[in-house]
CSV table of C-alpha atoms and ligand atoms in Angstrom, one decimal:
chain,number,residue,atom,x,y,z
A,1,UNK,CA,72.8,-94.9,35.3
A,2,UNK,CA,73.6,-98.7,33.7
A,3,UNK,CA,73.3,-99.0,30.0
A,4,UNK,CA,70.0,-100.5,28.7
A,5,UNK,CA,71.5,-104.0,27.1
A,6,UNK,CA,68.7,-106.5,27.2
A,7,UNK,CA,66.5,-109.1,24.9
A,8,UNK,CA,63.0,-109.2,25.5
A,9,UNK,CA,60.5,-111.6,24.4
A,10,UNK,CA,56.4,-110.7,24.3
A,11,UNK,CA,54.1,-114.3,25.1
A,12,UNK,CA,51.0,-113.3,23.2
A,13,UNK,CA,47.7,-113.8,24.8
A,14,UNK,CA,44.4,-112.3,24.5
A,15,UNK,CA,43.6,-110.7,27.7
A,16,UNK,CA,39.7,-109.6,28.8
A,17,UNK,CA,39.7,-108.2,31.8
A,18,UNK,CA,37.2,-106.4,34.2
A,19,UNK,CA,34.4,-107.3,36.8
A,20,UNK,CA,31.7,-109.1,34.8
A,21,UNK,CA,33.8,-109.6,31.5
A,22,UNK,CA,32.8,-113.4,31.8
A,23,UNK,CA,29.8,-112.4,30.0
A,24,UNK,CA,31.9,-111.9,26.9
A,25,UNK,CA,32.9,-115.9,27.2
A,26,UNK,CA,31.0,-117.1,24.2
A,27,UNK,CA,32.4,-114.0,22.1
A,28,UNK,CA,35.8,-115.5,23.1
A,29,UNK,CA,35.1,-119.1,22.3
A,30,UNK,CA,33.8,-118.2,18.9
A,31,UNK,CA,37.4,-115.9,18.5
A,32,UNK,CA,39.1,-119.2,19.2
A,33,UNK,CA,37.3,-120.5,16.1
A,34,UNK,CA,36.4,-123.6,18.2
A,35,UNK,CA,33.1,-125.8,18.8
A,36,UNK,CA,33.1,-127.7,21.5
A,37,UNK,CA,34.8,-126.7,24.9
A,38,UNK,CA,36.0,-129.2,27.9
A,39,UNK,CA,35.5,-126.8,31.0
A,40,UNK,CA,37.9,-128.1,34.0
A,41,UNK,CA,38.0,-127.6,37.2
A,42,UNK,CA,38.5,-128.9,40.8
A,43,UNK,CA,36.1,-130.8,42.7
A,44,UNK,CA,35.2,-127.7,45.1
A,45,UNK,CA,34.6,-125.7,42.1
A,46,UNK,CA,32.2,-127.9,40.0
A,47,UNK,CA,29.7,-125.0,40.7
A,48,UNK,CA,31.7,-122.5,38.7
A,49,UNK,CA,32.9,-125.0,36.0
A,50,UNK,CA,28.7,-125.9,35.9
A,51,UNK,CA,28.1,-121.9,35.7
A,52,UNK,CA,30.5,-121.8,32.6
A,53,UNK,CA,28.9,-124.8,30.9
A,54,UNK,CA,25.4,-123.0,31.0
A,55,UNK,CA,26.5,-119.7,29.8
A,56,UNK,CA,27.9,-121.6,27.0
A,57,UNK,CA,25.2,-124.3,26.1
A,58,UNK,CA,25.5,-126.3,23.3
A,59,UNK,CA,29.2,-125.4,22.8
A,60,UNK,CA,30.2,-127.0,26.1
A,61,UNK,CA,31.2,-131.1,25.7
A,62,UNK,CA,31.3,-131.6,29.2
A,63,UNK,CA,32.8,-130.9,32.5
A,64,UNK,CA,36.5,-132.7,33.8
A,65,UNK,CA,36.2,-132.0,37.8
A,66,UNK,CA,39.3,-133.5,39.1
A,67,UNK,CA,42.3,-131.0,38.8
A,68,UNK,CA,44.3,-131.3,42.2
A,69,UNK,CA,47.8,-129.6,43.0
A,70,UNK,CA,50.3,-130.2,40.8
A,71,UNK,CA,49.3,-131.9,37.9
A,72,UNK,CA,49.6,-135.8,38.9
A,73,UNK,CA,50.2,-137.2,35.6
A,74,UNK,CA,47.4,-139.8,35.5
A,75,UNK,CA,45.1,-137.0,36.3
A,76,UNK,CA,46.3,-135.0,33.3
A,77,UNK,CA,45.7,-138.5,31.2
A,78,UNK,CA,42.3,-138.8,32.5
A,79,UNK,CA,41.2,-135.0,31.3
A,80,UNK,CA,43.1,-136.0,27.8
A,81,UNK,CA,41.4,-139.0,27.8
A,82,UNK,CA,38.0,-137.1,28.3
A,83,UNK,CA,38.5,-134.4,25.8
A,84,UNK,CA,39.5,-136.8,23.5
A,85,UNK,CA,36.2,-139.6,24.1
A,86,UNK,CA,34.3,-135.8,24.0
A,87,UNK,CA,35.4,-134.6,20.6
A,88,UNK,CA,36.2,-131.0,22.8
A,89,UNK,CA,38.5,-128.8,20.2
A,90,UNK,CA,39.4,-126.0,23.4
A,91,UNK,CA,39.6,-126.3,27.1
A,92,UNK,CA,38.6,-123.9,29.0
A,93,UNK,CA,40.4,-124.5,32.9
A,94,UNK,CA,38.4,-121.9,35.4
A,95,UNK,CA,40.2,-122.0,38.8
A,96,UNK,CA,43.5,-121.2,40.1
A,97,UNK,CA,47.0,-122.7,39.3
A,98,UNK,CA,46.3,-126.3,39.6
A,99,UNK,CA,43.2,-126.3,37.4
A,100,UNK,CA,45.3,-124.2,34.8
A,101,UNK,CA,48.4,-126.3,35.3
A,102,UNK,CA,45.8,-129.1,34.0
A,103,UNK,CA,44.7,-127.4,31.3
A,104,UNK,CA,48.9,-126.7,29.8
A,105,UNK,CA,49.0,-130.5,30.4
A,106,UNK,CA,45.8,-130.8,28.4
A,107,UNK,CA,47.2,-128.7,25.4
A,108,UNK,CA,50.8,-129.8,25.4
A,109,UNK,CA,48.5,-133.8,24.4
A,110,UNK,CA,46.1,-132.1,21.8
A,111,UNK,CA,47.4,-129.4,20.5
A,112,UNK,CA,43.7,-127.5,21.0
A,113,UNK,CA,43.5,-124.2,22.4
A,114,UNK,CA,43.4,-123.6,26.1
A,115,UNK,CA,41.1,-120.2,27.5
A,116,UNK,CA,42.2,-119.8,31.3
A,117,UNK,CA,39.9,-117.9,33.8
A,118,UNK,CA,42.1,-117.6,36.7
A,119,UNK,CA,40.2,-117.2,40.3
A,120,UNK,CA,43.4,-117.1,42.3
A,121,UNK,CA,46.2,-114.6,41.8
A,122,UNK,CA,48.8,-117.4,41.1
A,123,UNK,CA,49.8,-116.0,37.6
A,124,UNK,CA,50.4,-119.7,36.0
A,125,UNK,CA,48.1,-118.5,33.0
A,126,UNK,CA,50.7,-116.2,31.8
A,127,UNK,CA,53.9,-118.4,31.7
A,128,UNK,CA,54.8,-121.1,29.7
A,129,UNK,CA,55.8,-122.9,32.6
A,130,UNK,CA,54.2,-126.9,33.4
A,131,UNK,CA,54.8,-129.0,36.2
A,132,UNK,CA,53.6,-132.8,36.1
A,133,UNK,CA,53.7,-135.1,39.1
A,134,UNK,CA,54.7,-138.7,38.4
A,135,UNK,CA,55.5,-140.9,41.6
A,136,UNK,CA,55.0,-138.3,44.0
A,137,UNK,CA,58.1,-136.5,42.2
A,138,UNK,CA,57.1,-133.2,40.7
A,139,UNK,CA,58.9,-131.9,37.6
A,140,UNK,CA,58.6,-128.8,35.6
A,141,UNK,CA,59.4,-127.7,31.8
A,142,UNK,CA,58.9,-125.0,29.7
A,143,UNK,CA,57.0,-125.1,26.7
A,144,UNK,CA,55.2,-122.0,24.8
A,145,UNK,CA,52.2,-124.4,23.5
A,146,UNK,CA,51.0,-124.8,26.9
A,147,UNK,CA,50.6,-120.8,27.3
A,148,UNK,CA,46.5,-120.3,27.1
A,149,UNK,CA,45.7,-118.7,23.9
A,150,UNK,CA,43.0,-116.2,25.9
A,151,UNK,CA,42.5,-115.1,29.6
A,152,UNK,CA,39.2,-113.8,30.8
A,153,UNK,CA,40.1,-112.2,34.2
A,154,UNK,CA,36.8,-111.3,36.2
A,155,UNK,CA,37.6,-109.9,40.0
A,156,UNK,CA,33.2,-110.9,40.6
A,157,UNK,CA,35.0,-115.1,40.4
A,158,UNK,CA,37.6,-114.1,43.1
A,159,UNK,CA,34.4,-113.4,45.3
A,160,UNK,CA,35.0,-116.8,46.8
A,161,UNK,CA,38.3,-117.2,47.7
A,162,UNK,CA,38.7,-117.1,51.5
A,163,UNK,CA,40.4,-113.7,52.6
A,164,UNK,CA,43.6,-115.8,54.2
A,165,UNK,CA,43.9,-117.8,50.6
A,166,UNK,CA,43.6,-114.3,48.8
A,167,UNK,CA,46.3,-112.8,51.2
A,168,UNK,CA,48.7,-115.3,50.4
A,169,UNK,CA,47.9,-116.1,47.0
A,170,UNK,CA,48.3,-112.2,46.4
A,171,UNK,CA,52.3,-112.3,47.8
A,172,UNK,CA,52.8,-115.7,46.1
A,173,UNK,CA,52.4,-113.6,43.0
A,174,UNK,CA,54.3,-110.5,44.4
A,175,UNK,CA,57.2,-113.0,44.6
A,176,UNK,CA,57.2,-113.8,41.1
A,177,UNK,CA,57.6,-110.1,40.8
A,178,UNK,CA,59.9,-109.1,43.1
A,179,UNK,CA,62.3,-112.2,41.6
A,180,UNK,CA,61.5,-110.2,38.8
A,181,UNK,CA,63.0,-107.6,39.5
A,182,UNK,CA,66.6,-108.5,40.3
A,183,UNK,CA,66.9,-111.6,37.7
A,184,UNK,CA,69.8,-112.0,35.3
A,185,UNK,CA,67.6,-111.8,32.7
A,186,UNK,CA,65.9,-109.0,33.8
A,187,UNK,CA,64.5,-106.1,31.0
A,188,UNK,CA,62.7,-102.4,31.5
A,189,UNK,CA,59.6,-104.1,30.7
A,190,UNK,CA,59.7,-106.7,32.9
A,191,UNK,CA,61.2,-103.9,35.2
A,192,UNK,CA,58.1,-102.0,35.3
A,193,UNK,CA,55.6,-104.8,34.9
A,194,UNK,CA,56.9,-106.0,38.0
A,195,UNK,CA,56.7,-102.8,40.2
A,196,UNK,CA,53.5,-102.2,39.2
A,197,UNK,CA,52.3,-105.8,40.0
A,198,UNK,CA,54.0,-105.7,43.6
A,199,UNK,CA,51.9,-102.0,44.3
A,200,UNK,CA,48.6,-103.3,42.7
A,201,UNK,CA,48.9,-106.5,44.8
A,202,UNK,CA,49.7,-105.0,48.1
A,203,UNK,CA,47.4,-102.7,47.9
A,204,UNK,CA,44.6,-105.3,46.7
A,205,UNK,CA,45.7,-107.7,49.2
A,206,UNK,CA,45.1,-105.4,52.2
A,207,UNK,CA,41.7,-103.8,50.7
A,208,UNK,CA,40.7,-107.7,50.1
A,209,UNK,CA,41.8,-108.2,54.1
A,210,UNK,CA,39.9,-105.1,55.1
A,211,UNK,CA,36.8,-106.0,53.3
A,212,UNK,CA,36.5,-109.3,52.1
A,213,UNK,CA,33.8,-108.1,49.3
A,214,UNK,CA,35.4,-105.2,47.7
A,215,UNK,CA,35.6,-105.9,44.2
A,216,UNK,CA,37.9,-103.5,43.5
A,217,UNK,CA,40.3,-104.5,45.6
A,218,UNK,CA,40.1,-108.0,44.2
A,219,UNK,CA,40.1,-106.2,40.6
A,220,UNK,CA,43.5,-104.7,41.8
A,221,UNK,CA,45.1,-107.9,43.2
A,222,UNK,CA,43.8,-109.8,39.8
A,223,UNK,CA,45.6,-106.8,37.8
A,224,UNK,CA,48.8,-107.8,40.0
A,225,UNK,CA,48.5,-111.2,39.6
A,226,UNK,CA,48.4,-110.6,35.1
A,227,UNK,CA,51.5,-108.6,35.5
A,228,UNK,CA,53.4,-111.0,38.1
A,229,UNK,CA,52.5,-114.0,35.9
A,230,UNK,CA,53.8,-111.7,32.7
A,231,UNK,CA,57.0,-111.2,34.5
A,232,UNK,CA,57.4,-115.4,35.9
A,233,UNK,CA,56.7,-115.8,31.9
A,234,UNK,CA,59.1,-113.8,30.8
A,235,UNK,CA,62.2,-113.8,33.0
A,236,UNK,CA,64.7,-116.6,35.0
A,237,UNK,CA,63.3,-116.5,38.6
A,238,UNK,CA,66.5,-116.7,41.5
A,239,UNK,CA,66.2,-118.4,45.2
A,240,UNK,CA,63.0,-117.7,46.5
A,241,UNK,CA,61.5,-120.3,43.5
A,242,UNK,CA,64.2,-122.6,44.3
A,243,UNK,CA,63.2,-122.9,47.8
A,244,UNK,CA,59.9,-122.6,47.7
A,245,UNK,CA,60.1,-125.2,45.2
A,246,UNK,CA,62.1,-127.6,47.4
A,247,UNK,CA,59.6,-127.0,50.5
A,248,UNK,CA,56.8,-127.4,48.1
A,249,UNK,CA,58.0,-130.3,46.4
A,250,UNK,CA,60.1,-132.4,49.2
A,251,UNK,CA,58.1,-131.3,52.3
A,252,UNK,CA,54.8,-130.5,50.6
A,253,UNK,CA,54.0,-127.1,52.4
A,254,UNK,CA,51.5,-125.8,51.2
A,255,UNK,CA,52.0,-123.5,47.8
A,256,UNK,CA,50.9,-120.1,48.2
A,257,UNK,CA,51.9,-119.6,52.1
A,258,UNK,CA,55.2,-121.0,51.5
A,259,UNK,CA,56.2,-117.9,49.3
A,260,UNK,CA,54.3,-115.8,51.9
A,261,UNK,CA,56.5,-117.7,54.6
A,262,UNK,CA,59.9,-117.5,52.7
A,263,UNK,CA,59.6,-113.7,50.3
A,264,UNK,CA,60.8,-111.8,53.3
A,265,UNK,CA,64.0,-113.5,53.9
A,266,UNK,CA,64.8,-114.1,50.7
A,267,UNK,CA,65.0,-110.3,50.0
A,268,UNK,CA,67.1,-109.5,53.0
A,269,UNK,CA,69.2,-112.1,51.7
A,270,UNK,CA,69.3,-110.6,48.3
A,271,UNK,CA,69.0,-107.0,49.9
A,272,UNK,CA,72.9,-106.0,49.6
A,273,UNK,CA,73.7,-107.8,46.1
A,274,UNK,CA,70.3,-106.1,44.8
A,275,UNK,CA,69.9,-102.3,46.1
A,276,UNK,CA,68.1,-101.2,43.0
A,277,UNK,CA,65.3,-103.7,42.5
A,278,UNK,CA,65.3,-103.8,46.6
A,279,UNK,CA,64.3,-100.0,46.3
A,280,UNK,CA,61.7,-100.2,43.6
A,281,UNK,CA,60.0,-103.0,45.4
A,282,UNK,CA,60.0,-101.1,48.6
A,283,UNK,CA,58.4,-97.9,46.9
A,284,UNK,CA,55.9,-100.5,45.6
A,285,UNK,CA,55.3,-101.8,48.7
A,286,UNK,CA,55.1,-98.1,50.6
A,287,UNK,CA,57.7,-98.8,52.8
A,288,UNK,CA,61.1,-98.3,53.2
A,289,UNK,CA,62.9,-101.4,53.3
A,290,UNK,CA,61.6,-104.1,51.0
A,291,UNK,CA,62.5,-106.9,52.8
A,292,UNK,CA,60.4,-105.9,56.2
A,293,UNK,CA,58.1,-104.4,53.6
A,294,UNK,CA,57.1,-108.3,52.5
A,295,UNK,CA,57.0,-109.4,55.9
A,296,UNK,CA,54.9,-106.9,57.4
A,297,UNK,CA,52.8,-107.1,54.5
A,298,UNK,CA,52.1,-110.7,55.6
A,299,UNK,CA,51.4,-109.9,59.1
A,300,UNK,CA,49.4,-107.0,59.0
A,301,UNK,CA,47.2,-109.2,56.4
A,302,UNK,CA,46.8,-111.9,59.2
A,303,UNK,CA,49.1,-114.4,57.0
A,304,UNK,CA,51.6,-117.2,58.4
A,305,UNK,CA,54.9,-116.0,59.0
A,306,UNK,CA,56.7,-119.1,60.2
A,307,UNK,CA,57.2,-122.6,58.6
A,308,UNK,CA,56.4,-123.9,61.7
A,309,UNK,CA,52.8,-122.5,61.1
A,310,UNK,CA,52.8,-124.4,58.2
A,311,UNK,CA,53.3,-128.1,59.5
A,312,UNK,CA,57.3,-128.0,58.6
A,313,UNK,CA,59.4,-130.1,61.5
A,314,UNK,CA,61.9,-128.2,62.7
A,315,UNK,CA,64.8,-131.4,61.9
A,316,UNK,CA,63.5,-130.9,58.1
A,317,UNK,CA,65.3,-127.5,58.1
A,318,UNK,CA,69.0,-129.6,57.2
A,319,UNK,CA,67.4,-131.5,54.9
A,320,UNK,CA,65.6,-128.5,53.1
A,321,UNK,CA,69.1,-126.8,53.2
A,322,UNK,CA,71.2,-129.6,51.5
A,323,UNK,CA,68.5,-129.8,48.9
A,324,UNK,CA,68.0,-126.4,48.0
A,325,UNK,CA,72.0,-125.2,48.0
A,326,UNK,CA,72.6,-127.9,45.3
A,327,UNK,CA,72.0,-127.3,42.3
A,328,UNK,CA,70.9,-123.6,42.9
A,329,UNK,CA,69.3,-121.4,40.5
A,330,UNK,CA,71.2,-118.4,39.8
A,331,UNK,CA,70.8,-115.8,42.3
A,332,UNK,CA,72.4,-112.5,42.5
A,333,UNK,CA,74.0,-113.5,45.7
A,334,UNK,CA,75.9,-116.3,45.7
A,335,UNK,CA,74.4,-119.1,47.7
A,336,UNK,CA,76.4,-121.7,50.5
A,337,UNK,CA,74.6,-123.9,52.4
A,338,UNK,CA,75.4,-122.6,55.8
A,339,UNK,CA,73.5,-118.9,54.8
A,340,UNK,CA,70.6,-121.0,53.3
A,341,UNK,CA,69.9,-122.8,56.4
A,342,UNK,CA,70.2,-120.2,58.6
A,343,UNK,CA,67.9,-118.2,56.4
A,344,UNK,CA,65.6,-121.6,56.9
A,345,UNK,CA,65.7,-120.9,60.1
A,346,UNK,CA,64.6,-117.6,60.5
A,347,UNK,CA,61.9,-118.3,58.6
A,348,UNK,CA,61.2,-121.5,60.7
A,349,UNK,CA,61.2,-119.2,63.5
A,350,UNK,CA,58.9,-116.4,61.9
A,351,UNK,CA,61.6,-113.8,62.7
A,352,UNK,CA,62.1,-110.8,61.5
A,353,UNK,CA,63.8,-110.6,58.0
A,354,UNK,CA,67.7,-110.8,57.8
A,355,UNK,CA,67.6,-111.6,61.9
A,356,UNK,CA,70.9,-114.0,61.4
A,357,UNK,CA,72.1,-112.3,58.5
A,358,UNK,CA,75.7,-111.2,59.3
B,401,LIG,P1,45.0,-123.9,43.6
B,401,LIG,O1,44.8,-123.8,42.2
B,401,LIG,O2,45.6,-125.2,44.1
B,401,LIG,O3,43.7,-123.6,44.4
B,401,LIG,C1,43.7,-123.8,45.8
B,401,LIG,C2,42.2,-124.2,46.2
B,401,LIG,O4,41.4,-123.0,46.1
B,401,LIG,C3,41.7,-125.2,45.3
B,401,LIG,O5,40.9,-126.2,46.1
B,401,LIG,C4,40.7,-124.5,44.4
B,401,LIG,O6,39.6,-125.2,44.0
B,401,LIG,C5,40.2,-123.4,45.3
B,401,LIG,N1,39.9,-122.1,44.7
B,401,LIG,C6,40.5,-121.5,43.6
B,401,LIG,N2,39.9,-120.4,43.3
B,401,LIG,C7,38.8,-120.3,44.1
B,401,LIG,C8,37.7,-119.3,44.3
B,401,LIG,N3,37.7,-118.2,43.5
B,401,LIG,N4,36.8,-119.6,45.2
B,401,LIG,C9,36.9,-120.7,46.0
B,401,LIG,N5,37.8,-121.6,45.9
B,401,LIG,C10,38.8,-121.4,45.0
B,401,LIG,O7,46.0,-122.8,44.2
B,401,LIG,P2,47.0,-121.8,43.5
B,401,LIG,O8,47.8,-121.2,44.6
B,401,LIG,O9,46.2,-120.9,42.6
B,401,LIG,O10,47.9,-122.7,42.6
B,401,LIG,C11,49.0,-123.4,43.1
B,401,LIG,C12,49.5,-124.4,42.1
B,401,LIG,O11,49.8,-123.7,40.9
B,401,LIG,C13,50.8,-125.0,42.5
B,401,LIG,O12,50.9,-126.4,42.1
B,401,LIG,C14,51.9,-124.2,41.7
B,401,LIG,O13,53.1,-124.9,41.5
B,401,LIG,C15,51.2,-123.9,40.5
B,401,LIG,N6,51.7,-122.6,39.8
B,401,LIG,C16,52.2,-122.7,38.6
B,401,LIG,C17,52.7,-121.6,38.0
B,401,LIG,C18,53.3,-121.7,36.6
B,401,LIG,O14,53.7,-120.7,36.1
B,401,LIG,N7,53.4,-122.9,36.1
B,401,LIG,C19,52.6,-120.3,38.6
B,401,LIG,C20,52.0,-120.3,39.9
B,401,LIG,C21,51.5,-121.4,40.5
């Protein structure tokens, strides 16, 4: 047994969770002590954003519709430009990461309080974490004001997010904490937090897959997502963000099925440096090897399990590699750049984890 030596920081937020807990939004506005709230959103969800603004009548200033992935900087003016001409005093960002990414860019300007209501399971509404995309480059800090002040979780908004977006939004945020789990900075807390979000998810993710309208299921991935997006909040995340980050950011895959794509070979990677977070997340994932865990979690779910299925070119995969072994984030196997493209590859390939792994 290792001896317990670890700091541990708590992010405060209000959490309301449960199916039909939006009902308690004006109760939660009027907590916040504010009058007037901007409500953002993206353009495909202006009907939700529009739902909000009802329920909340004369206390809503008006609606921002045009949060897109990753926070491109002169959309974040635009929204602070709004809630300024508006006199809003809150924002309240309803959708999944990009809408909430909006609404940290939002309070880092004003200052005002932010109330997320997450429909995805991306977890962004529990971490201090902000990305903002100038030129086409996207950076990330980390700053506690951007962390929403109150989080109204209702499984009945996840009703319309497409099964294959649910799947993979669900292991995006298993990711987060199965990185979790085997960070340098890791804690009991986190510890537990994280195995409990990787057996809530996988099990919401397959009842989600097996019956796109069971609530319960989507309660249980939701559940996940709070405690994977605790966990990204509150610990150093290793070489799965770093790639993902670098497909993401320099081949613009597509978010949430990148970490889908990548988890699996990342942990087989991990696998020998990591045996006891690799065994708690396979007994969260029912299985006995975590790595295959991930990926048959993926396939059994009808995910992608190849870059190629993503639109990645295969002469990329060197170019990926160079960018992602410099500079690495600290993983608890040390990375070379000869290992990190051949675990490109499998991935590319939609092999099994650890194929080329020697
Ligand atoms: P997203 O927010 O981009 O949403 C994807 C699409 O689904 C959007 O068009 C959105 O309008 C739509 N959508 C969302 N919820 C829906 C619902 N219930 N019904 C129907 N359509 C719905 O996707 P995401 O995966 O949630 O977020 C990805 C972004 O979040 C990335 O930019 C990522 O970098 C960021 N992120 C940040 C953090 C953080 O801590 N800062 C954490 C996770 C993700």
């Amino acid at each position: 047994m290792a001896l317990l030596d670890f700091t541990y920081l708590a992010r405060p937020a209000r959490v309301v969770f449960g199916a039909g807990s939006l009902q308690h939004l004006e109760r939660e506005v009027l907590a916040l002590g504010t009058e007037r709230a901007l409500v953002l959103c993206t353009p495909g969800q202006r009907a939700a954003a529009e739902a909000i603004a009802a329920r909340l009548g004369g206390r809503a200033a008006g609606i921002f519709d045009g949060a897109v992935m990753h926070v491109p900087l002169e959309v974040a003016r635009e929204a602070q430009a709004m809630a300024r001409a508006l006199r809003a005093d809150c924002a309240i960002a309803v959708g999944g990461g990009s809408t909430i990414g909006l609404g940290k860019a939002v309070a880092l300007d004003s200052d005002m309080p932010i109330m997320a209501i997450p429909t995805t399971f991306a977890g962004s509404e529990m971490t201090p974490i902000y990305d903002l995309t100038e030129g086409g480059l996207k950076r990330t800090w980390i700053d506690p004001r951007v962390l929403p002040r109150t989080v109204i979780y209702d499984p009945a908004l996840t009703l319309t997010l497409p099964v294959d977006v649910a799947v993979t939004s669900g292991i995006n945020a298993i990711a987060h904490a199965a990185e979790g789990l085997y960070a340098r900075d890791s804690n009991p807390v986190a510890g537990w937090m994280a195995e409990e979000a990787i057996s809530a998810l996988a099990r919401g993710v397959t009842g989600i897959h097996a019956n796109e309208r069971d609530v319960e299921a989507r309660g249980l991935a939701l559940y996940g997502a709070w405690l994977a997006g605790t966990v990204l909040g509150t610990v150093g995340m290793a070489l799965h963000h770093k790639l993902c980050h670098t497909l993401g950011g320099s081949f613009n895959l597509p978010h949430a099925p990148t970490h889908t794509v990548v988890l699996p070979h990342v942990l087989a990677y991990n696998a020998a440096a990591a045996p006891e977070a690799m065994r708690r997340i396979a007994r969260a994932l029912s299985t006995d090897d975590a790595a295959l865990g991930a990926y048959m979690l993926a396939k059994d779910n009808g995910a992608p399990v190849a870059l190629r299925e993503l639109g990645m070119a295969e002469k990329d995969l060197d170019r990926a590699a160079d960018i992602a072994s410099a500079n690495p984030y600290w993983n608890p196997r040390s990375i070379n750049r000869a290992s990190i493209r051949s675990l490109l590859q499998d991935a590319f390939d939609g092999r099994a984890p650890g194929s080329s792994l020697g």
